[in-house]
Coordinates of C-alpha atoms in Angstrom, one line a residue:
X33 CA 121.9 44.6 112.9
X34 CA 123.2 43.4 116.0
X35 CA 126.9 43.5 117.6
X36 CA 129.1 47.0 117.8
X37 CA 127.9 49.8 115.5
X38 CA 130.2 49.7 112.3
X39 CA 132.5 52.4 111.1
X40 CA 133.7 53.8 107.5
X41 CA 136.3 52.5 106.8
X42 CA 137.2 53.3 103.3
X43 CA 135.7 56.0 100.8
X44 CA 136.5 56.1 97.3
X45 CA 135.7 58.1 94.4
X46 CA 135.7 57.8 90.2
X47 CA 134.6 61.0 87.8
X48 CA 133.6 59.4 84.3
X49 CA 132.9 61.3 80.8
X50 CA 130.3 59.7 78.6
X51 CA 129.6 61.0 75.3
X52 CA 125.8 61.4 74.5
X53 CA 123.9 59.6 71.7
X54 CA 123.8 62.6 69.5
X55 CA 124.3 66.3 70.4
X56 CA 122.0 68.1 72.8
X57 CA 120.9 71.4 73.5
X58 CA 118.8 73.5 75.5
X59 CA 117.6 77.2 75.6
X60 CA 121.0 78.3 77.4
X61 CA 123.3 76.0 76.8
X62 CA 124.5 72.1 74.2
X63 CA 126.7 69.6 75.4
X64 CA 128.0 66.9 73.7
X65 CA 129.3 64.1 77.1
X66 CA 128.1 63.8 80.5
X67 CA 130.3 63.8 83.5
X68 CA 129.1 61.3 86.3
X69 CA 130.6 61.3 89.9
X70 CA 130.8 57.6 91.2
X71 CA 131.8 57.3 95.1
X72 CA 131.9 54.2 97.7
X73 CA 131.5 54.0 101.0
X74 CA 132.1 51.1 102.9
X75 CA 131.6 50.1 107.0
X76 CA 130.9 46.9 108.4
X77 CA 131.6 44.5 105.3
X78 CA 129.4 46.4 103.3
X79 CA 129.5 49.2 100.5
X80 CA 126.9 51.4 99.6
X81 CA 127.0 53.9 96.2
X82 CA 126.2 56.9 95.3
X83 CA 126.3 59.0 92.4
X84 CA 125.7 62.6 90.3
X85 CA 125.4 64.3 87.2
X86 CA 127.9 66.8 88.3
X87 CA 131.4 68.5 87.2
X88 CA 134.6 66.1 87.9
X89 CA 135.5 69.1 90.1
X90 CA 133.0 67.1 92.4
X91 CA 135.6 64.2 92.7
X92 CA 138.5 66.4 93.8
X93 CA 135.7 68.2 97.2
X94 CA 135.4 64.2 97.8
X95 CA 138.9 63.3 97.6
X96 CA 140.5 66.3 99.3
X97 CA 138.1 67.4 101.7
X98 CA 135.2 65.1 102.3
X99 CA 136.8 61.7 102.5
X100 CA 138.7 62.6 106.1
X101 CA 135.2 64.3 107.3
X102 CA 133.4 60.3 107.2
X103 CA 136.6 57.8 107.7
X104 CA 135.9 56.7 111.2
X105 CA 132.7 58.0 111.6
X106 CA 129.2 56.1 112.5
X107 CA 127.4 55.2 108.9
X108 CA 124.4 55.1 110.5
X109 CA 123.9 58.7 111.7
X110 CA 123.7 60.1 108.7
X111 CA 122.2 63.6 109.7
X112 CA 125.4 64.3 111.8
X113 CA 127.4 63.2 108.4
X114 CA 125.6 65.5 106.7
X115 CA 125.8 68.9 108.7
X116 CA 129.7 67.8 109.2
X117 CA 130.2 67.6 105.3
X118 CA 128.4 71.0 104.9
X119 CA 130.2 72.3 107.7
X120 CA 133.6 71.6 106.3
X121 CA 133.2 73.0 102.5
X122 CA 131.8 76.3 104.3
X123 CA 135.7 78.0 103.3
X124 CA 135.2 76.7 99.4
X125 CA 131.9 77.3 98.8
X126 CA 128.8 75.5 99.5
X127 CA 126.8 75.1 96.5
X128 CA 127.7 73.6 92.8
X129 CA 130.6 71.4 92.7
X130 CA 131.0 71.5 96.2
X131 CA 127.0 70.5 96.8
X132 CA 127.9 67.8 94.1
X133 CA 129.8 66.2 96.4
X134 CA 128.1 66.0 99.4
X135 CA 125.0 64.8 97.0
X136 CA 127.1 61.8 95.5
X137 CA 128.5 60.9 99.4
X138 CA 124.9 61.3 100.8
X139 CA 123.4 58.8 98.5
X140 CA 126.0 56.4 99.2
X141 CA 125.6 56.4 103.2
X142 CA 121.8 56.0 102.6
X143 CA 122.4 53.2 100.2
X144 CA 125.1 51.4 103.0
X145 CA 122.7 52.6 105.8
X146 CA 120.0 50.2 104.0
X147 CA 122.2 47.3 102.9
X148 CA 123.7 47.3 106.4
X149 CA 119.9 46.8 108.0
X150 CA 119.3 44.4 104.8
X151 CA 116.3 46.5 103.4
X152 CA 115.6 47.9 100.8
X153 CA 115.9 51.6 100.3
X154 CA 112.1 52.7 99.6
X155 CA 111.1 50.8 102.6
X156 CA 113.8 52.3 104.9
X157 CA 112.4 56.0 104.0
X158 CA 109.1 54.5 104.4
X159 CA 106.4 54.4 100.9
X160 CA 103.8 56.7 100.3
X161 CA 103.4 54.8 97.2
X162 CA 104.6 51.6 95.3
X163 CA 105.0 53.2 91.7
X164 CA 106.1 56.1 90.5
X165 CA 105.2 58.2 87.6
X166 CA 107.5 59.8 84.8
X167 CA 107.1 61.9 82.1
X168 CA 109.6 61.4 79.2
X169 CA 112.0 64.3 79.0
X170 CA 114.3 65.3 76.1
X171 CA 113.5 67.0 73.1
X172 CA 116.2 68.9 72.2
X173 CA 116.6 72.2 70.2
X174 CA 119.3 70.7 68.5
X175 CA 117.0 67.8 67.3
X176 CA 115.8 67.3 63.7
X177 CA 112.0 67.9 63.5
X178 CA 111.5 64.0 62.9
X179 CA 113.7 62.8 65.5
X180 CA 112.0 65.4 68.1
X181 CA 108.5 63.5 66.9
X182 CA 110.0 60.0 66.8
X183 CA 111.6 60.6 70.7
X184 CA 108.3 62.2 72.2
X185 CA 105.8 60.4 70.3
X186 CA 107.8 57.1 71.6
X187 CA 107.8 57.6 75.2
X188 CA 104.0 58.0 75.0
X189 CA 103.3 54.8 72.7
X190 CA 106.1 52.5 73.7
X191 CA 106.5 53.6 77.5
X192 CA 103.0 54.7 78.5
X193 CA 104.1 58.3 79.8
X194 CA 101.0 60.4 80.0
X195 CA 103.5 64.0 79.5
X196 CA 106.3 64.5 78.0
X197 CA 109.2 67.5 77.7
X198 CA 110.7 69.3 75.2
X199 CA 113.3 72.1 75.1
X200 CA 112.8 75.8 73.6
X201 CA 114.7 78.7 74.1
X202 CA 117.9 78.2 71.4
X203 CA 115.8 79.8 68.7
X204 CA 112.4 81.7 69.6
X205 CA 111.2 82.5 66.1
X206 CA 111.0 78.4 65.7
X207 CA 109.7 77.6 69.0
X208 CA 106.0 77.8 68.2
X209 CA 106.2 75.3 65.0
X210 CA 108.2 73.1 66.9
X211 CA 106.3 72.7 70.0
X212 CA 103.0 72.3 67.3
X213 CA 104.8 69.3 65.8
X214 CA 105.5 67.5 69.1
X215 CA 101.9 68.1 69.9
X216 CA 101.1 66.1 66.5
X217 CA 103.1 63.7 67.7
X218 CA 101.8 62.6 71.2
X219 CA 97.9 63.4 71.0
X220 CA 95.9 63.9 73.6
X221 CA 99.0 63.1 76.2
X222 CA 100.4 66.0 78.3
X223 CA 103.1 68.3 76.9
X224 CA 105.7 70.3 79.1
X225 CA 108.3 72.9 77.5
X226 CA 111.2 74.0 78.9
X227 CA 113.4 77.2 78.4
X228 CA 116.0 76.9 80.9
X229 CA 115.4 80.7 81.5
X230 CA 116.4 81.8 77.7
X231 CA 113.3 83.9 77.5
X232 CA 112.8 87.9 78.8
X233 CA 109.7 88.3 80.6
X234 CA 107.7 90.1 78.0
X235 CA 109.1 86.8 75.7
X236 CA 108.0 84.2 77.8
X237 CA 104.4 86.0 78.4
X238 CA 103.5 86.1 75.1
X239 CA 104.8 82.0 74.4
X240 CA 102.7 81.4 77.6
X241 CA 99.7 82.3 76.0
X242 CA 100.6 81.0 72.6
X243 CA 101.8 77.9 74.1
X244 CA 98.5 77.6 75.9
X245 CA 96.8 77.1 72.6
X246 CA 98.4 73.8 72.0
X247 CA 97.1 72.5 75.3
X248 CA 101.2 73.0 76.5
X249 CA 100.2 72.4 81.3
X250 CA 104.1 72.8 82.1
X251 CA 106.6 76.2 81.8
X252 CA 109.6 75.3 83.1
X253 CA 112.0 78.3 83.7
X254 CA 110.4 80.6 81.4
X255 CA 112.8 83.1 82.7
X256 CA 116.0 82.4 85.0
X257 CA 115.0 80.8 88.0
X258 CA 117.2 83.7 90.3
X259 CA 114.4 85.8 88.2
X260 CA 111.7 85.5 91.2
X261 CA 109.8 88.4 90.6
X262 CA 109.9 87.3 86.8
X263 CA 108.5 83.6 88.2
X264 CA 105.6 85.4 90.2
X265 CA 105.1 87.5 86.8
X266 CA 104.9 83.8 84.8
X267 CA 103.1 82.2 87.5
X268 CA 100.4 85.2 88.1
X269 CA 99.8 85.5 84.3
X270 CA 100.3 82.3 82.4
X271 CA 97.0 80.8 80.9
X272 CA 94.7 78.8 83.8
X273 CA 95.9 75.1 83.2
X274 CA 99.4 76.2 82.9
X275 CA 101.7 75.4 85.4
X276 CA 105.0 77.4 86.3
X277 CA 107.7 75.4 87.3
X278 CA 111.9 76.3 88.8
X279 CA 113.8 74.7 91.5
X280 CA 116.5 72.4 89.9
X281 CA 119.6 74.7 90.5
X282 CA 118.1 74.8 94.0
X283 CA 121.2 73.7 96.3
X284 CA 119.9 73.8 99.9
X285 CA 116.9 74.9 101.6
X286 CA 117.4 78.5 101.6
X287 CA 117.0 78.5 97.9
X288 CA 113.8 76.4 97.7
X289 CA 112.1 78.4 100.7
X290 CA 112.5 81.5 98.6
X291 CA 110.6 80.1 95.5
X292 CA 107.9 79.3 97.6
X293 CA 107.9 82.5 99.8
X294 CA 108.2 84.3 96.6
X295 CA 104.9 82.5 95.3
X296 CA 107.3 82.1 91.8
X297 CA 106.0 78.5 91.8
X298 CA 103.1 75.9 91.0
X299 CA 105.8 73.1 91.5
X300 CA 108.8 72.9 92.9
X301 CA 111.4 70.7 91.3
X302 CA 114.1 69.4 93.5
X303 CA 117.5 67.2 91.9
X304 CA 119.2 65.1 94.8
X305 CA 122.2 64.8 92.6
X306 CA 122.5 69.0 93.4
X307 CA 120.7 69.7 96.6
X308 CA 122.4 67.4 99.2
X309 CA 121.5 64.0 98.2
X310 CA 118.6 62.0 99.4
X311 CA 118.4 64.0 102.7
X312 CA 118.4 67.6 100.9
X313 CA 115.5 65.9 98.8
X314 CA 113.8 65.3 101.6
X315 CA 114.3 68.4 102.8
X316 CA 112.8 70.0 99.7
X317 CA 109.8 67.7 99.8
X318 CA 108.9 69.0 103.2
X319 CA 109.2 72.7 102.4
X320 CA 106.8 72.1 99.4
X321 CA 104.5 70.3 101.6
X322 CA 104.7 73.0 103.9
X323 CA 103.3 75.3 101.0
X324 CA 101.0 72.8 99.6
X325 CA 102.8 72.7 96.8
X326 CA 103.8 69.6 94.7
X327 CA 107.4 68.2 94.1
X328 CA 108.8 67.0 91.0
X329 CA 112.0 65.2 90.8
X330 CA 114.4 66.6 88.4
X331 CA 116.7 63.8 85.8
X332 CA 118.4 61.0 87.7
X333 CA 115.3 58.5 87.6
X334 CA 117.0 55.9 89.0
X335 CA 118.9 57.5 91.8
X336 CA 115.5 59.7 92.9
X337 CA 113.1 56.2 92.9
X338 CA 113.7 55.0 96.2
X339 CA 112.9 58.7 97.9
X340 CA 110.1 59.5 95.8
X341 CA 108.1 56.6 96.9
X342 CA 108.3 58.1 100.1
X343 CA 107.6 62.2 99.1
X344 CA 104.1 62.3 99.7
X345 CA 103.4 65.2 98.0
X346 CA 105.7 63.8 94.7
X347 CA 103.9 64.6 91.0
X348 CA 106.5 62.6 89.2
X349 CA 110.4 62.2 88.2
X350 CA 111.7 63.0 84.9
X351 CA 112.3 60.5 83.1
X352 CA 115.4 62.4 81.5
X353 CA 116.7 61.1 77.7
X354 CA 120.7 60.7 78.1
X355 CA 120.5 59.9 82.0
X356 CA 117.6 57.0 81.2
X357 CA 120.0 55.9 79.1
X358 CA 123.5 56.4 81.1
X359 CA 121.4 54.1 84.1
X360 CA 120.5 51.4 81.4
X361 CA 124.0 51.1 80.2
X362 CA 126.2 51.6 83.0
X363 CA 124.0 50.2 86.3
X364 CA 122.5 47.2 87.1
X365 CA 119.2 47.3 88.5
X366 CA 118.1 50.4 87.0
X367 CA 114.3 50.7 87.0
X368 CA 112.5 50.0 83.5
X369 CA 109.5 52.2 82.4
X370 CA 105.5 50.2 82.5
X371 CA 102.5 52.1 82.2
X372 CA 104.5 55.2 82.7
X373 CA 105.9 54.6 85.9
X374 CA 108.7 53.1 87.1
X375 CA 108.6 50.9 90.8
X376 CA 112.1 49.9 93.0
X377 CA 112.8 46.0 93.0
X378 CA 111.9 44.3 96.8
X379 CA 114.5 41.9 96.8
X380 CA 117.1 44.3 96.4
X381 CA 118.6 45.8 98.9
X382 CA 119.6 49.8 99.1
X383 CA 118.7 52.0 96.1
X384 CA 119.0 48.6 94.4
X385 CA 121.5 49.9 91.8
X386 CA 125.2 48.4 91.4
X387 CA 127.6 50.2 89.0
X388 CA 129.2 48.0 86.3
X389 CA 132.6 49.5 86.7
X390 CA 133.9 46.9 83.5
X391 CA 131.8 48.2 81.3
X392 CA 132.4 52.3 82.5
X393 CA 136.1 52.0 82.8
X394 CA 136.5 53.0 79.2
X395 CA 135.0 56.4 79.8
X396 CA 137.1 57.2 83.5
X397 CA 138.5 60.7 83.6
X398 CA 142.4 60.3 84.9

């Protein structure tokens, strides 16, 4: 890029509602629509995107707060843009909605930084690898036995995914039987469960070690990830094999540095839509490295790709049901599953993705 350095010039914002493909819940918590956060920032005759999975309250931090904090500013130096957008939610809370934000406006400058230098994203952060691999995520308590089967079984047959994840949590005395079934279903290929901290401690020891017996590697939030002594109790006496896993209500650093001081962790799962965008990912990444831990990208496949290709120390993204299919539907470019892993597109430039806002405008939140 040659000539004077460009400056924002216009950021805009859109909150959308879009209603799953059947209801889903988890151990804590069912939903029936997901809200995604869209937001544009342009400078220099280009726009770059960014998006989350996050509450429309996200759309009113970019609107009323953030959007003065990068008009004017240099695109380019997105560190300073950053630390200026954390600085200036400091009086309305960092973390959540506010977080949500800064995620969804972080993304957007790393996608215009990149389409400005006409790269693509993955090669601006710089690869540690070409492909990445998923594990098919889903599985909802509020499934039917045979669709549970149908969905897990699927992503190992159809997509190649060597794991896949289900929920548990919503009802304990059926967890067992359910998780047996989806073992039935996928063979010899890796099985995760997740319990989005429903479980007590004494609970989630005793499904450890029954869970064990169906060859289950992955416990994610077995108890409530602020639970860190009841992580370092999972993590210290969960079955050898069995991984313990927490970190995707992680919001900045502070939060990740004390899963790992806390030794509450075998992975450390990190969502940029939540923790600052790209460069709070990155942040993550090196804290786990720091550790010798491994990273694990939580939902948003197609946002995470182009930084996960350059997290050294990444195990894999989840490839998460209603998001997949949210990406499929609504973005172009959005990365399709071979050999179970997914791989960013060279000739495209930024994250590669470009919002079909036609085809979304009937789910926009006014």
């Amino acid at each position: 890029m040659s000539g004077p350095r460009p400056r924002i010039d216009r950021v805009s914002a859109a909150a959308y509602r879009i209603p799953t493909d059947a209801p889903e819940a988890d151990g804590t918590i069912a939903w029936i629509a997901t809200t995604l956060v869209v937001a544009d920032v342009t400078a220099g005759g280009q726009s770059g995107m960014g998006y989350a999975y996050a509450d429309a309250g996200s759309l009113r931090v970019i609107e009323g707060t953030l959007k003065d904090v990068l008009t004017g500013q240099d695109p380019l130096d997105i560190p300073a843009l950053w630390s200026a957008m954390v600085a200036a939610v400091r009086n309305i809370g960092r973390d959540g909605i506010a977080m949500g934000a800064i995620s969804t406006l972080d993304v957007a400058l790393w996608d215009l930084k990149a389409r400005l230098l006409e790269v693509n994203l993955a090669e601006l952060f710089g690869r540690a690898r070409q492909r990445v691999p998923i594990y098919g995520s889903g599985g909802f308590t509020s499934y039917s036995n045979d669709r549970l089967a149908a969905q897990l079984g699927g992503w190992t047959s159809k997509e190649g995914c060597r794991w896949v994840k289900m929920k548990v949590g919503t009802d304990p005395a059926a967890d067992f039987d359910r998780v047996r079934l989806a073992r039935e279903a996928i063979g010899d290929a890796g099985l995760f469960v997740d319990a989005n901290g429903a479980y007590s401690r004494k609970q989630a020891l005793d499904f450890a070690e029954r869970f064990a017996e169906l060859g289950v590697g992955w416990f994610e939030e077995p108890v409530s990830s602020d639970d860190l002594d009841g992580l370092r109790l999972l993590r210290d006496r969960a079955p050898a094999g069995m991984d313990i896993a927490a970190g995707e209500y992680g919001y900045n650093s502070f939060t990740f540095r004390h899963l790992l001081e806390a030794g509450a962790v075998d992975v450390l799962q990190a969502d940029a839509t939540r923790c600052g965008g790209y460069t709070g990912f990155l942040k993550a990444a090196a804290l786990a490295d720091a550790w010798g831990l491994p990273l694990s990208a939580h939902t948003a496949p197609a946002l995470h790709l182009p930084v996960c290709c350059a997290a050294s120390g990444l195990r894999h993204i989840e490839w998460f049901h209603d998001h997949a299919r949210i990406e499929a539907m609504l973005f172009d470019g959005a990365p399709v599953p071979h050999d179970g892993t997914i791989a960013p597109d060279p000739r495209r430039t930024g994250h590669g993705l470009s919002f079909r806002r036609s085809e979304a405008a009937s789910f926009v939140l006014n």
